[in-house]
Each structure stands twice: as structure tokens, then as C-alpha cells.
Coordinates of C-alpha atoms in Angstrom, one line a residue:
Chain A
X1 CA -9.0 -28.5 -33.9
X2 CA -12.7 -27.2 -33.3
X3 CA -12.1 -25.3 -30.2
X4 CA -11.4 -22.0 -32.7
X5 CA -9.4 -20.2 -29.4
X6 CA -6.7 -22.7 -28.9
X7 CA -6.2 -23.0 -32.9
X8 CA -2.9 -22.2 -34.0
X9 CA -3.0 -18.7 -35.6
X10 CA -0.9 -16.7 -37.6
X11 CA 0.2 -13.9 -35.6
X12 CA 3.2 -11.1 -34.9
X13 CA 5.5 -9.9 -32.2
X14 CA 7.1 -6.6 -32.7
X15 CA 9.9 -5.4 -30.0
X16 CA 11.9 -8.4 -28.0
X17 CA 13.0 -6.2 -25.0
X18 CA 12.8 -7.6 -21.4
X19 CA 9.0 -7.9 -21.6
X20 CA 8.4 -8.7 -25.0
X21 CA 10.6 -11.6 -25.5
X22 CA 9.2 -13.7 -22.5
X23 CA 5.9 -12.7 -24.0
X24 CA 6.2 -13.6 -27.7
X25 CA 7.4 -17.3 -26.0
X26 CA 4.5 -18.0 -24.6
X27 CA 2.6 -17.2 -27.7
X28 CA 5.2 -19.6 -29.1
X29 CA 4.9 -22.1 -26.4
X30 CA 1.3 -22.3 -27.0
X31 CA 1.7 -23.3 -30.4
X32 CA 0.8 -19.9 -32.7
X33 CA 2.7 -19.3 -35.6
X34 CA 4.8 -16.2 -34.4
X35 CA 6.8 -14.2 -36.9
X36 CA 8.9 -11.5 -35.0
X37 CA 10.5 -8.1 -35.5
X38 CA 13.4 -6.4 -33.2
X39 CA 15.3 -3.1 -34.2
X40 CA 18.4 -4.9 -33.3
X41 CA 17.9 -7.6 -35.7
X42 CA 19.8 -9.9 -34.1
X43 CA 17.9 -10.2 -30.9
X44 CA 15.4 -11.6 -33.1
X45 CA 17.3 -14.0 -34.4
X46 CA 18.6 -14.8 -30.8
X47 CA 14.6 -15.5 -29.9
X48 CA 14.1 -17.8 -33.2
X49 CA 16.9 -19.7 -32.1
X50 CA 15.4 -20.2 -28.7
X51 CA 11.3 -20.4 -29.9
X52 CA 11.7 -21.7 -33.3
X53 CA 8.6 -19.1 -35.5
X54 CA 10.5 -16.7 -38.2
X55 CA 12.2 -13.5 -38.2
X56 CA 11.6 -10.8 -40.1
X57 CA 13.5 -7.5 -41.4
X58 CA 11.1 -4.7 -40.7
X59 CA 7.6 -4.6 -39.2
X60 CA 5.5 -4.2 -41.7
X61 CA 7.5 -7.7 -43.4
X62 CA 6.4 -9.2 -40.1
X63 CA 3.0 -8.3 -40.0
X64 CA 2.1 -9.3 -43.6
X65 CA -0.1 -12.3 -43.3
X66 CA -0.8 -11.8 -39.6
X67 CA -4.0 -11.6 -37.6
X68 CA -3.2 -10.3 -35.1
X69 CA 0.0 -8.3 -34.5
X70 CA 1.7 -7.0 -31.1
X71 CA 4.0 -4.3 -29.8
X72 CA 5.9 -3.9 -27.3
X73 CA 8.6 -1.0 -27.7
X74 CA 9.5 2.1 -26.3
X75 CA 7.9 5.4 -26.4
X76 CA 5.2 7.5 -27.8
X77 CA 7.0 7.8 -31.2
X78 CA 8.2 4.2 -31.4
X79 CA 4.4 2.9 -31.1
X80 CA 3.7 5.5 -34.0
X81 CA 6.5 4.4 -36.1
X82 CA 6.0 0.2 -35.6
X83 CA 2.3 0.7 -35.6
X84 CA 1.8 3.1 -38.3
X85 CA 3.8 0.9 -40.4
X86 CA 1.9 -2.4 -39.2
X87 CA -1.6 -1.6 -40.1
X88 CA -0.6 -0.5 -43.7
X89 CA 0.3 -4.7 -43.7
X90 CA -2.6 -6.2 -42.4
X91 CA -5.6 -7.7 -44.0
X92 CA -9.0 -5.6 -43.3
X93 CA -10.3 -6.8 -39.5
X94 CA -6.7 -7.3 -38.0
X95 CA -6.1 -6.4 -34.6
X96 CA -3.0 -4.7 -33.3
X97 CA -2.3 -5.0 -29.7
X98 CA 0.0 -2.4 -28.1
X99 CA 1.4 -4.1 -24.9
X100 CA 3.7 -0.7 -24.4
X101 CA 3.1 2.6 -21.5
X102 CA 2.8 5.1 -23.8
X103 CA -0.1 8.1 -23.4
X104 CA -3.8 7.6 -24.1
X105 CA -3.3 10.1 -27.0
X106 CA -1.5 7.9 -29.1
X107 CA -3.7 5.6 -28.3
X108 CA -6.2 6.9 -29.7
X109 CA -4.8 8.5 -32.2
X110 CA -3.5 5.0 -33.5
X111 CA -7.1 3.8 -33.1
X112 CA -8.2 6.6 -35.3
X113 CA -5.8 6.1 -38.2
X114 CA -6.4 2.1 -38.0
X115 CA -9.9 2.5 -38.1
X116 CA -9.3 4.5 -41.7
X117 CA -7.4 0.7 -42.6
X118 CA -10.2 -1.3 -41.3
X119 CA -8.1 -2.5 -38.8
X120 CA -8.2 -2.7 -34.7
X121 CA -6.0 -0.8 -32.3
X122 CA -5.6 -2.0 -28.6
X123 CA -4.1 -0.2 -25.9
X124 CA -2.6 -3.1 -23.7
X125 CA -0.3 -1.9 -21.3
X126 CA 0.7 -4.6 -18.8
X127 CA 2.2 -4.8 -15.4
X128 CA 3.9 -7.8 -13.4
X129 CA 7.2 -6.7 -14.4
X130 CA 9.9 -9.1 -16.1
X131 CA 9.2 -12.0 -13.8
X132 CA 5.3 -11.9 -14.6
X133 CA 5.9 -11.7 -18.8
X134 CA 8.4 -14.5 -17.7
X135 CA 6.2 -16.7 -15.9
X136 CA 3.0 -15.6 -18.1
X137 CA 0.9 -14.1 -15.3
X138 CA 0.8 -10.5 -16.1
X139 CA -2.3 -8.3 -15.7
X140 CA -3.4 -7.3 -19.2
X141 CA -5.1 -3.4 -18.8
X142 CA -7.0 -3.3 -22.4
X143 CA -8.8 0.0 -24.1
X144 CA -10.0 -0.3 -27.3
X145 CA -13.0 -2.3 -29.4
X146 CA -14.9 -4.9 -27.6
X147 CA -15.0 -7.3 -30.7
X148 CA -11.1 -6.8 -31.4
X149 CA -10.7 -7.2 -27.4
X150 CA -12.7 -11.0 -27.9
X151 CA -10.6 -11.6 -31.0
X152 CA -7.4 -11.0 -29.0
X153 CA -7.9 -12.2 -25.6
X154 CA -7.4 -15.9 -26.2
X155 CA -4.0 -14.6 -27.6
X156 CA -3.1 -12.7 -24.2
X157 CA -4.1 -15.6 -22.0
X158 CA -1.1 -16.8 -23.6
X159 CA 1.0 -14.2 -20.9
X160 CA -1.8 -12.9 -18.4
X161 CA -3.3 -14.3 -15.7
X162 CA -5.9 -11.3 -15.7
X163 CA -6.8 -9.8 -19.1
X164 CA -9.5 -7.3 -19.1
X165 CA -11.2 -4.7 -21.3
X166 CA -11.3 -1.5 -19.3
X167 CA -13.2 0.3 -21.8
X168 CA -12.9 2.3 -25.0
X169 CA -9.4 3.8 -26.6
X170 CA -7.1 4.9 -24.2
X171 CA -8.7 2.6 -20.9
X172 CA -5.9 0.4 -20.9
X173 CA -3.0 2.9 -21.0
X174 CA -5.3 5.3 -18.0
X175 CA -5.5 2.4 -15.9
X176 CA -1.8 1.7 -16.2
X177 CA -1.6 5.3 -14.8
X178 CA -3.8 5.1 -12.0
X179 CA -1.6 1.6 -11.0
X180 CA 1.7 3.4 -11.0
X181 CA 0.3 6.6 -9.6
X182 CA -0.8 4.2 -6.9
X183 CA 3.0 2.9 -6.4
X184 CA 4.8 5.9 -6.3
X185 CA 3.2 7.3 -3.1
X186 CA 2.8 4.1 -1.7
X187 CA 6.4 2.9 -2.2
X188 CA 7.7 6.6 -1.3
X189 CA 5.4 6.0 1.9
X190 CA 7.2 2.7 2.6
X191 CA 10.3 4.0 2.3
X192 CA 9.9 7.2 5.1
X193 CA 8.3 4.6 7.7
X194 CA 11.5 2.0 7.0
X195 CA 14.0 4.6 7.5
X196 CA 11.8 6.3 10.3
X197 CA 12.5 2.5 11.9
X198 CA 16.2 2.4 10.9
X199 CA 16.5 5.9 12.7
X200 CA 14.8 4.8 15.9
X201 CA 16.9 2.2 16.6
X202 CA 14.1 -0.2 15.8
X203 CA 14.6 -3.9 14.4
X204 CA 12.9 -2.8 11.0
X205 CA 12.5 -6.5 9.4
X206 CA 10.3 -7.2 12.9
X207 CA 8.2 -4.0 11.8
X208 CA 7.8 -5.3 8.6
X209 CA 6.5 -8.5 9.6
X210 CA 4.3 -7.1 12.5
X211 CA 2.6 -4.2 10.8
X212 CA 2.1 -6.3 7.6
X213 CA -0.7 -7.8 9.1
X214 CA -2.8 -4.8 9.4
X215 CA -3.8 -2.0 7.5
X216 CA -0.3 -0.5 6.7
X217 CA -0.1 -4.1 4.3
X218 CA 0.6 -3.7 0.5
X219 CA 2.1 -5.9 -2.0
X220 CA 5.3 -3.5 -2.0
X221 CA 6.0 -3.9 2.2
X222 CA 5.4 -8.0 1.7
X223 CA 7.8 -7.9 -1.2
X224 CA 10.3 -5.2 -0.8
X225 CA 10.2 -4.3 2.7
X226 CA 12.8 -6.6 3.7
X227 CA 15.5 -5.9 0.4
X228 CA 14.7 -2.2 1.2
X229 CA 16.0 -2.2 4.7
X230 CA 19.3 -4.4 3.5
X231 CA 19.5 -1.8 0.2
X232 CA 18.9 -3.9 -2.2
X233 CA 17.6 -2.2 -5.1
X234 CA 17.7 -4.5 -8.2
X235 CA 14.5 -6.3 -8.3
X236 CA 13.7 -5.3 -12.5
X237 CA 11.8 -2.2 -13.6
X238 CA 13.9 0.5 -13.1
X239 CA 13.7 4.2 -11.8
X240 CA 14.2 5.6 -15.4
X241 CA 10.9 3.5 -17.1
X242 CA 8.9 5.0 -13.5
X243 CA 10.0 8.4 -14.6
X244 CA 9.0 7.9 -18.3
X245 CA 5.6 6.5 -16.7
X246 CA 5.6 9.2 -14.6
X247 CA 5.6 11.9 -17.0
X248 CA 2.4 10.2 -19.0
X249 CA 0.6 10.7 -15.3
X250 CA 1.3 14.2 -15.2
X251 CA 0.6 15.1 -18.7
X252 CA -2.6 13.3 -18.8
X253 CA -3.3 15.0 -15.2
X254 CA -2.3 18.0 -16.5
X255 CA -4.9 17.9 -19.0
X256 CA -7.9 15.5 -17.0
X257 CA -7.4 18.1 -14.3
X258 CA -6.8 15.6 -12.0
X259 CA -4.6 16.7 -8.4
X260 CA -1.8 14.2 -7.6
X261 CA 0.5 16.6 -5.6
X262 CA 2.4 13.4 -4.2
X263 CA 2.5 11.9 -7.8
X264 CA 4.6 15.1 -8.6
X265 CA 6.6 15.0 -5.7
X266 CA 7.5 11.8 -5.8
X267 CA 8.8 12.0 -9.7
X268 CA 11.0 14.6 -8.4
X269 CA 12.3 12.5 -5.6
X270 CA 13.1 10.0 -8.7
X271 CA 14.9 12.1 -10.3
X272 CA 17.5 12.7 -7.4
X273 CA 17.5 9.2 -7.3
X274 CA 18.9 9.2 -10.9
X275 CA 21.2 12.2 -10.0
X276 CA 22.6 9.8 -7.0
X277 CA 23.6 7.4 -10.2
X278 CA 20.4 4.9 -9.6
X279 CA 19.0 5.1 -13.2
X280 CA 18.7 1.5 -13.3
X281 CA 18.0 0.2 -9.9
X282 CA 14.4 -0.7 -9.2
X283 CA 11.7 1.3 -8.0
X284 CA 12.0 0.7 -3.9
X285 CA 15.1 2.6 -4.4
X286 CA 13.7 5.9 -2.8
X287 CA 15.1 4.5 0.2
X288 CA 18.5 5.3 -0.9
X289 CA 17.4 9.4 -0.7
X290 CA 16.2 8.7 2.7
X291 CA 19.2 6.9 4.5
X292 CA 22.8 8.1 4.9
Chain B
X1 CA -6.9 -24.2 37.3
X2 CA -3.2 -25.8 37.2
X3 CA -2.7 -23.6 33.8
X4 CA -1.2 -20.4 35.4
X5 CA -2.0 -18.7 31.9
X6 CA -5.2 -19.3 32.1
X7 CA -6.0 -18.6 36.0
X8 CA -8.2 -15.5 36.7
X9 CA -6.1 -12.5 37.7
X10 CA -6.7 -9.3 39.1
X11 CA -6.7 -6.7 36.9
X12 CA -8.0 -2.7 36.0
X13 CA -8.6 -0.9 33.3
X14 CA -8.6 2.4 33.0
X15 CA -9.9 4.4 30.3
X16 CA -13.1 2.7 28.7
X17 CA -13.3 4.4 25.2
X18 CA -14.1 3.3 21.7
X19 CA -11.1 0.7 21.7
X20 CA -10.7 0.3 25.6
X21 CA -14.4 -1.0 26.2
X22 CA -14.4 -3.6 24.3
X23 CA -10.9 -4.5 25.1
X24 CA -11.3 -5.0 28.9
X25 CA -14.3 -6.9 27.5
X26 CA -12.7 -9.5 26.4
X27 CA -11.1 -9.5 29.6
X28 CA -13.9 -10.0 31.3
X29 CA -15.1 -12.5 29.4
X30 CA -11.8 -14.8 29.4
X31 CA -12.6 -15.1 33.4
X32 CA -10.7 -12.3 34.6
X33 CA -11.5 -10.3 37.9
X34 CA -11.6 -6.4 36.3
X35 CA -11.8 -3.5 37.5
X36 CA -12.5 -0.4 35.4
X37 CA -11.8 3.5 35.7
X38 CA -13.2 6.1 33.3
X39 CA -12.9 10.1 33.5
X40 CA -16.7 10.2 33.0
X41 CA -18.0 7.4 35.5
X42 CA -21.2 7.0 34.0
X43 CA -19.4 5.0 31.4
X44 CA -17.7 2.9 33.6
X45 CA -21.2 2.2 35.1
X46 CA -22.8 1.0 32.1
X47 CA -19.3 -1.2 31.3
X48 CA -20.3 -2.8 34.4
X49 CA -23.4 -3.7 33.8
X50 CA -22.8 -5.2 30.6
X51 CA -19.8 -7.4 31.4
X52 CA -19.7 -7.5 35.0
X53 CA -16.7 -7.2 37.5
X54 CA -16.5 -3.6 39.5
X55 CA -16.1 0.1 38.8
X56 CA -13.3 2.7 41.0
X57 CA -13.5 6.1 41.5
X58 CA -9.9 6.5 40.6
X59 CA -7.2 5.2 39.0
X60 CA -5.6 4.8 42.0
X61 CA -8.7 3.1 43.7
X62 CA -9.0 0.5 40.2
X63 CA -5.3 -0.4 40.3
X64 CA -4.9 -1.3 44.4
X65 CA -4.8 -5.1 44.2
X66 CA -4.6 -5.5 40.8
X67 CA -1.3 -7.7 39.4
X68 CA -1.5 -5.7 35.6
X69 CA -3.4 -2.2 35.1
X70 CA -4.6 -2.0 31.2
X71 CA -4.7 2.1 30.4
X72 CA -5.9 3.3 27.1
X73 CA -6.6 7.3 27.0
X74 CA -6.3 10.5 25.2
X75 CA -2.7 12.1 25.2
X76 CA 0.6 11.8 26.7
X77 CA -0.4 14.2 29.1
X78 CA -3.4 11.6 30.1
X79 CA -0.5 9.0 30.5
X80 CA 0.9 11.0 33.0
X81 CA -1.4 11.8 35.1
X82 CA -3.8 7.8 34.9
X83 CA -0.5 5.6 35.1
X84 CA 1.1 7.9 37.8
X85 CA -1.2 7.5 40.0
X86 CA -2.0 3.8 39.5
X87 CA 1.7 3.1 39.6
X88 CA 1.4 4.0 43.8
X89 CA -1.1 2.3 44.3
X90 CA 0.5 -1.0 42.6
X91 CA 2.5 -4.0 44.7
X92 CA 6.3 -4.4 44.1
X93 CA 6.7 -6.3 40.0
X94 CA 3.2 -5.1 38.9
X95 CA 2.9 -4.3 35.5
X96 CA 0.9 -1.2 34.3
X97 CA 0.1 -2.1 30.1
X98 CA -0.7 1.9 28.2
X99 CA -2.3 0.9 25.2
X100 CA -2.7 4.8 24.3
X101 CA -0.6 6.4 20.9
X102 CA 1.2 8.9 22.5
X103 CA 5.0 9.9 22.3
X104 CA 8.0 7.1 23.0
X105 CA 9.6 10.0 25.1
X106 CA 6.1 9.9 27.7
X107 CA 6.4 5.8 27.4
X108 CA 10.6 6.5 28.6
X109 CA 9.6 8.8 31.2
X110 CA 6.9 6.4 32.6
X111 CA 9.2 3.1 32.8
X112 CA 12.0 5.1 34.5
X113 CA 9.2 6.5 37.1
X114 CA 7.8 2.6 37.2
X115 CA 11.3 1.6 38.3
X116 CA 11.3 3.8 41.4
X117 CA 7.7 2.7 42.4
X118 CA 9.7 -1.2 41.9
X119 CA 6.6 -1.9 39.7
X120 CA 7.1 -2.2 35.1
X121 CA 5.7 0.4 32.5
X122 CA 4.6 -1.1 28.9
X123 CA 4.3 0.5 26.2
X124 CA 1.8 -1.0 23.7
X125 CA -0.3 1.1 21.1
X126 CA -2.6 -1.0 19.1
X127 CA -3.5 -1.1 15.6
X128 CA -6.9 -2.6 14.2
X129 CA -9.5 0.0 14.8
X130 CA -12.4 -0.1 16.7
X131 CA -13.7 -3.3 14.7
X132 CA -10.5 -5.3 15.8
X133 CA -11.1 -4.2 19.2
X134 CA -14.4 -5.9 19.5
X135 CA -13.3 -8.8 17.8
X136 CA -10.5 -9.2 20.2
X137 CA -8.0 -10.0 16.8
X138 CA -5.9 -6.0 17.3
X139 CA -2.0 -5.9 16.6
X140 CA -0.1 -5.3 19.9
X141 CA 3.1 -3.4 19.6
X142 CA 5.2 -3.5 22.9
X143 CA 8.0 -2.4 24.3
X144 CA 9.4 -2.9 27.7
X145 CA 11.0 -4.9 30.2
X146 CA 10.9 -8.5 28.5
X147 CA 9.6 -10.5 31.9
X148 CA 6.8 -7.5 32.4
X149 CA 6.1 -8.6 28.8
X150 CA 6.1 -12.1 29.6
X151 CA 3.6 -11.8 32.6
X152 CA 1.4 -9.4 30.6
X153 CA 1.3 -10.9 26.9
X154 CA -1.5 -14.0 28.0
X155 CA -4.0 -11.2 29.3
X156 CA -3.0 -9.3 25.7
X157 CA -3.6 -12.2 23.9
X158 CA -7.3 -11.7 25.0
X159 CA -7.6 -8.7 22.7
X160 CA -4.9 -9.2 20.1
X161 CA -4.4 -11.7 17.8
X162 CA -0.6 -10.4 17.1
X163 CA 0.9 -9.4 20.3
X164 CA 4.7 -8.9 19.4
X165 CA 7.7 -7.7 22.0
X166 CA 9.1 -4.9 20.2
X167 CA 12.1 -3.6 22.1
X168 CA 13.2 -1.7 25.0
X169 CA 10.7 0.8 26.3
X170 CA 9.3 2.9 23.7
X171 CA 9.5 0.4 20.6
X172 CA 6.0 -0.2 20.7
X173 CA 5.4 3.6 20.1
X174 CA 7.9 3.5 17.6
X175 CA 6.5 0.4 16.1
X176 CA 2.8 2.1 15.9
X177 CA 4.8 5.6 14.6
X178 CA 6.3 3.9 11.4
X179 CA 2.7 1.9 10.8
X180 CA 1.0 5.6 10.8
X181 CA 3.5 6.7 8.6
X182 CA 3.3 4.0 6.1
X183 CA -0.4 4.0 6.3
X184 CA -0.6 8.2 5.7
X185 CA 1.3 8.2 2.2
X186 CA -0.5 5.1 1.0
X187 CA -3.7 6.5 1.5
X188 CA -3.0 9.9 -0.3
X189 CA -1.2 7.7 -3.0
X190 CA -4.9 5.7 -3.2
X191 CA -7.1 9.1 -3.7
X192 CA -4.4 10.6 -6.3
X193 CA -5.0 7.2 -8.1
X194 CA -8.8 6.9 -7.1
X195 CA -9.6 10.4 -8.5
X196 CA -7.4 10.6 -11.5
X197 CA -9.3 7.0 -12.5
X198 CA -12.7 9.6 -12.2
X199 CA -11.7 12.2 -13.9
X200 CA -10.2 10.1 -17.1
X201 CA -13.9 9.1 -17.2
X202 CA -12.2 5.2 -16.2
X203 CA -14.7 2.8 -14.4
X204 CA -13.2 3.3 -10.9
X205 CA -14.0 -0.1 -9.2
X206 CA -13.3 -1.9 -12.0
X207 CA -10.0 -0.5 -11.8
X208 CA -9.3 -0.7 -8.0
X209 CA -10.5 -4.6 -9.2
X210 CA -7.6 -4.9 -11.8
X211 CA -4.9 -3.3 -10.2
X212 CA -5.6 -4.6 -6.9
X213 CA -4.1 -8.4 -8.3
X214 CA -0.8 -6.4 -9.1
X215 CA 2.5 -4.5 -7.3
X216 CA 0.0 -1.5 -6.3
X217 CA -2.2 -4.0 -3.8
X218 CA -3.0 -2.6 -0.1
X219 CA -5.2 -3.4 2.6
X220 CA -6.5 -0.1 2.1
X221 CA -7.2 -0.7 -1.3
X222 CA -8.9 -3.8 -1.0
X223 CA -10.7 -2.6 1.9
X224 CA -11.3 1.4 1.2
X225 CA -11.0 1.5 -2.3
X226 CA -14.9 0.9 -3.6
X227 CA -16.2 2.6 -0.6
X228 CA -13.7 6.5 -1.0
X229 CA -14.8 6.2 -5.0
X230 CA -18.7 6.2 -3.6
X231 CA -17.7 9.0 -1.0
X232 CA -18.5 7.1 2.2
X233 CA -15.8 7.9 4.6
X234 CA -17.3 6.4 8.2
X235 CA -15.4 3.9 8.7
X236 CA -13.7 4.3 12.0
X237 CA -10.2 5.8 13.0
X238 CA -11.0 9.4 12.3
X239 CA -9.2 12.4 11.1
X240 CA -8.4 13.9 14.4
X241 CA -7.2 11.0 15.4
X242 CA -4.8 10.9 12.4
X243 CA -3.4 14.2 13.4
X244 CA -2.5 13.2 16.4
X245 CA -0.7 10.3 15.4
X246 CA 1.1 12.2 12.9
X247 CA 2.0 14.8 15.0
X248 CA 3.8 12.2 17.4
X249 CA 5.4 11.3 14.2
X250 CA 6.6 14.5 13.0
X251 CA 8.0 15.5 16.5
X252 CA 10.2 11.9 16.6
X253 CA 11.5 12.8 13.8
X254 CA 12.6 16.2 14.3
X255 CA 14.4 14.1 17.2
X256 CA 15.7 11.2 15.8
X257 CA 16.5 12.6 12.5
X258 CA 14.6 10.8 10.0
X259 CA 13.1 12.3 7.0
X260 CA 9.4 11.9 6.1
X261 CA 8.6 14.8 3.5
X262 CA 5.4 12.5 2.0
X263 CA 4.1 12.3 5.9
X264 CA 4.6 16.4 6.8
X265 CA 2.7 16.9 3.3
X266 CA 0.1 14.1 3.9
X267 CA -0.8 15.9 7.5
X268 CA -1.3 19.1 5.9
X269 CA -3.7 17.6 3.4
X270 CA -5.6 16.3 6.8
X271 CA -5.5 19.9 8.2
X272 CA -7.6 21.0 4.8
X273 CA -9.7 18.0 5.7
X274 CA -10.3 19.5 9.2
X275 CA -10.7 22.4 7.7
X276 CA -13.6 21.5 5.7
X277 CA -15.0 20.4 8.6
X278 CA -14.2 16.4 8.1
X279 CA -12.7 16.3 11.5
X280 CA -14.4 12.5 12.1
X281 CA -15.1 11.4 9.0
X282 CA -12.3 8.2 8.4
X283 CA -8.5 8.7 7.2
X284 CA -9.8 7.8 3.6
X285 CA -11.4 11.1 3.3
X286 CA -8.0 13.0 1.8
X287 CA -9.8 11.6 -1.1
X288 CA -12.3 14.7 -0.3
X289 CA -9.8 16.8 -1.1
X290 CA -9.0 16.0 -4.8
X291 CA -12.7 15.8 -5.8
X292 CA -15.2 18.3 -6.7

């Protein structure tokens, strides 16, 4: 092996959920020599069963001896718990990689206390959803160190079809933001003109495919206009994970003094959705406030 | 000419604006015999001279002899008055085409008059912009009597790439309705996104770059996104314009019931837009609003 990037390398996968599982394969697949961590230890069994690599009982176990190490949890406080507890395990120049949506302060204030461990930090949210970690074509938004990013980025090949350094601590998780900031209104959008249709007495699936093709078009009318107008609502990440995303926007709005008065709204129209029971259907479920 | 389709026909056009100029343009230059009306003759004039056929005094005048009259004016008020008095003028299974956004109530009232003069009323609002226009590639939303359509969809075809029977009359306003209302939302959603990427100090088109490979794609952010973050809203369909359209919108749905909270909200934020004095400037320009 001279080609140093596609060397088999020593690395971790902390937090197995419906992202990080498919993820941690492909790092598997591509032959690295992955030791993972899940809080629910026997997922992690469940994965070395199906990847072959090595389980471990906590994370800092399965970061010890690791280059690189990634996360993929929860919240704020999980990504200060599995993190924290990481870097104290790695070897000087190890790079953590924090694949979670979680604000740009922890983010940086995980870069900060790695930094005093002369290690790395990466914020590397992702989005795609489940089917993209499944298929390995996610789109990798990365903060943090340019060296650690080039020391990494072979690595998240492994699950992204687009992998790039946004810029310093925090850049990955802001970007992340600005996507689903971008969704919310847009799907909230899609959602009054569908019902508007189903309303008029129009044939809304020949809307959908007619104004597709002009400048009402988005990724969300292509692929959910259709399951929207039949109320189908279960196509992966779910209205409570778009709330917890949410309420990173409008913190970090709150203090960038950014506007995002439909941002706002739109969380709140979430949250009737949860009232109506809809915790776990999918994000194009706004339609379900809008229709009788 | 054994190709019926393809035989010159007889035809008018009234109303020789930004998107009906070029329209009975391409007319013109498919072979057919047109003749044009505008309110301000001196337009009509200079259409002549640049693409041949014949100007009218009136609309009644421009639509004697002619087997489909082409409209495309201000209001629904406009409607009434151009298509009314072209529809006299018109022989028994003519076909008068209003390319106009106005209300599908006007479009209702028109077919039933058209019936009574024995002659067919179109609906069919456009989408495109002025650059789709002079290409000749616009969406065509129609609604109608489906043999009217059938007589009047190979001289459409001229102008639009996507020329797509909607429904009874009135579908094609409702068609274009649910297109504005998609399109409003979507746009704010863009400038919430846009601006809070500024003010977290991100690299903005490196952002709309990323995200736009991902679940938060649109037209308009493939195609508005660099140019809103560099402040350059000229781009065509203006402001005013908008408001109009939305206003359509917001009175069909009083009617028919439907809720659109994001569109009532996004129309307001076009009224500040107005109000700072952005009346022409393109619909991008609610990004105005959020930035100091």
C-alpha cells in the first residue's frame, strides 16, 4: 500500500443510531480497522456481527489507539460527554470528527478544550438523511482545522459524495443551519400551494409535474410532492429531530442577529404537528395541519 | 401545406407587453398571419415593423377574421373589457387564448360569456418570465373546453415549451395560483437562509454551492442564490407584479377555503419591499428586507 489515503487505518465510531451505523459500514466496507461504541451496548454488538471490526465498552476504550475518531449521537450534552471523554484517549494530533447537529458553541467549545490535548475537533454535520448514510452519498458540512480537515477527508469519502471544509470551528454545524432553515419554509411553502390545489378542485399530481419545470422546482416538490398529496408522511427524518434543529437556528439567530420570521413560524407549525401525534413522521408532514 | 398544424392561420394579439411581444413573435415567425392590438398604438407600430404582419385600432378591429385571438394584459378588469369585445367580433368556434394572471372567477365569467357569443374562452397564465418569453420555451397552464384546447395548443406550442391542459375553465389560473404560492415561501425561506449564512460570518456562495446538491435544492437557489447574496435584484418578474399575483391568491383562498399563513406573511414582507421603494426590483429582493 503506498497510496497513504486508501491505507487501512486505525480508527473509531462512536453512536450506531440510524445514521451512524450505515456510516461506520462504509468505513468498514472500505477496509479501516473500526472499533465501535453504542450506549446500548448491544447495538454494537449487533453492527460487529454484521461489519466484523471490535466493540468496545465505553468511548474512551474505543478511542484508545485510534487516529481518528467519530460521533454521531444526540444532543449538545451527548457530544460533550462522548467527546470530552474521547480526546483524553487519543494520541497527540488525533482528529475527532463530530458527524452530529448540535450548536456552533459546542463546537467550538470542544475545539477549544481539544486543542489544550493536542488533538483536532471537527464539526461535521451531514445531511442526505438515512438513505444517503445508507448508500454513502451524504454531503459532509465541515468546520474546523484545515490540516485535521485533509487528515480526515479520505475517511469521510468513505459516506459522502460531497465533503467540504466550510471554514473554521463552528462552519460545518452554521451551514447545517442555513440548509434546514432553507427546508422549513420551502417545505411549509410546498405544502400551502398542494393543499391550495387540493382545495380548488385541481388534479394536484398534474401541478406537480407541470410547475416542476419552472421556477417553483426544488428537490422537496420532485421528491415529496406526490407522497404529500396521497399523505404519506414516513420518508425518515422526523418532525421531532427538525424541531431539535430548529431550536439551534433560533438560538444561534437569536444571538447572530439574524431575522428568519418564517424559520420561527414554521417551528411553531411543527410543533402542532407533534400535538396532532406526528412526532415521528417525516418533515413534508406540514401538510397534515393544512388539510382536513 | 398538407400538415394542418403547421398551416398559417389567422390570428391577433392583443396586448404587446414585456411577455406578449415576444410571444406573438414567435408567432410571426412560425408563418402565421398576425394581427396585433395594444392600448398604446405606438407599440403595436414598432411590433410591426420588426416582425411584420398588421396592426388594429381595436380589439375588436384585430380579432375580425382571425380563428384564435392571443390576449395578454394588466388585470381582470383588462380581461373584461379586451376579450369582450374581441369575442363579437369573432366567427361561430373561435377561440380567444388570455394569457394574463388574473382571477379564475374573471376566466369563469369569460367562458360562460364566450358560450353565448358560440365562440371558446382559455384560460392560460404563463410562467417563465420575460427570458422564457423570448425564447419561446414558457410553461402554459390551461384551462378550458378540451377541443378549444386542442385547436389552440399547436399555435401555443410556438411560445411554450410545456403547454399542459389543466382542467375545466379556470385550472390554468389555478395552476399559475399554486406556482406563485410555492414560489413566495421558497424565496423568503432562501433570504432567511442567505442572510443568516452572512451574518454567522459563513462564506455564502460556498454555501448556497454545498447545500444546493442536497434536500434544500430549488431553481431559485441555483439560479438567485449567488446573485441575492451580491444584492443584485434585476432579474425580471418584479415586485408589483408579485403582489398582484398574490393578491389573486389570497382572495381564492378566502373562497375556496384553503390555508396559506406562509403566503399572507410572505406578501406583507413584499409590501415593506414596496415600501422601501423596491416596487421593480425582482421577487428575490425580500432578501432586502433581512439585511442591513
Amino acid at each position: 500500500m503506498t497510496d497513504s489515503s486508501s491505507a487501512p487505518r486505525n480508527v473509531a465510531f462512536l453512536g450506531l443510531g440510524t445514521m451512524g451505523g450505515p456510516m461506520a459500514g462504509h468505513l468498514a466496507k472500505a477496509g479501516h480497522n473500526v472499533t465501535v461504541y453504542n450506549r446500548t451496548a448491544a447495538k454494537a454488538e449487533a453492527w460487529v456481527a454484521a461489519h466484523g471490526g471490535r466493540s468496545a465498552p465505553t468511548p474512551e476504550e474505543a478511542a484508545t489507539g485510534a487516529e481518528v475518531v467519530f460521533l454521531c449521537v444526540g444532543g449538545d450534552d451527548d457530544v460533550r460527554a462522548v467527546a470530552g471523554e474521547a480526546m483524553t484517549a487519543l494520541a497527540p494530533g488525533g482528529v475527532i470528527v463530530d458527524h452530529s447537529t448540535v450548536s456552533a458553541t459546542v463546537s467550538r467549545e470542544m475545539d477549544a478544550l481539544a486543542r489544550e490535548h493536542k488533538v483536532f475537533f471537527l464539526d461535521a454535520p451531514v445531511s442526505g438523511g438515512q438513505a444517503g448514510a445508507e448508500k454513502g452519498i451524504l454531503t459532509v458540512m465541515v468546520g474546523g482545522d484545515a490540516d485535521a480537515f485533509a487528515k480526515a477527508e479520505p475517511l469521510m469519502a468513505c459516506f459522502g459524495r460531497s465533503v467540504v471544509h466550510m471554514g473554521p470551528s463552528g462552519a460545518g454545524q452554521l451551514t447545517k443551519m442555513v440548509n434546514q432553515i432553507c427546508i422549513a419554509g420551502l417545505v411549509q411553502a410546498l405544502a400551502e400551494g398542494l393543499s391550495f390545489a387540493q382545495q380548488a378542485g385541481l388534479d394536484g399530481h398534474k401541478v406537480v409535474d407541470v410547475i416542476s419545470k419552472g421556477a417553483a422546482q426544488s428537490w422537496q416538490m420532485e421528491n415529496r410532492g406526490h407522497t404529500m398529496l396521497d399523505g404519506k408522511f414516513d420518508f425518515g427524518f422526523a418532525v421531532d429531530w427538525m424541531r431539535k434543529d430548529l431550536g439551534i437556528v433560533l438560538d444561534e439567530a437569536r444571538r447572530n442577529g439574524a431575522k428568519v420570521p418564517v424559520t420561527a413560524l414554521v417551528d411553531q407549525f411543527y410543533a402542532d404537528v407533534q400535538a396532532m401525534g406526528g412526532n415521528r413522521l417525516d418533515t413534508s408532514s406540514l401538510m397534515k395541519r393544512l388539510t382536513r
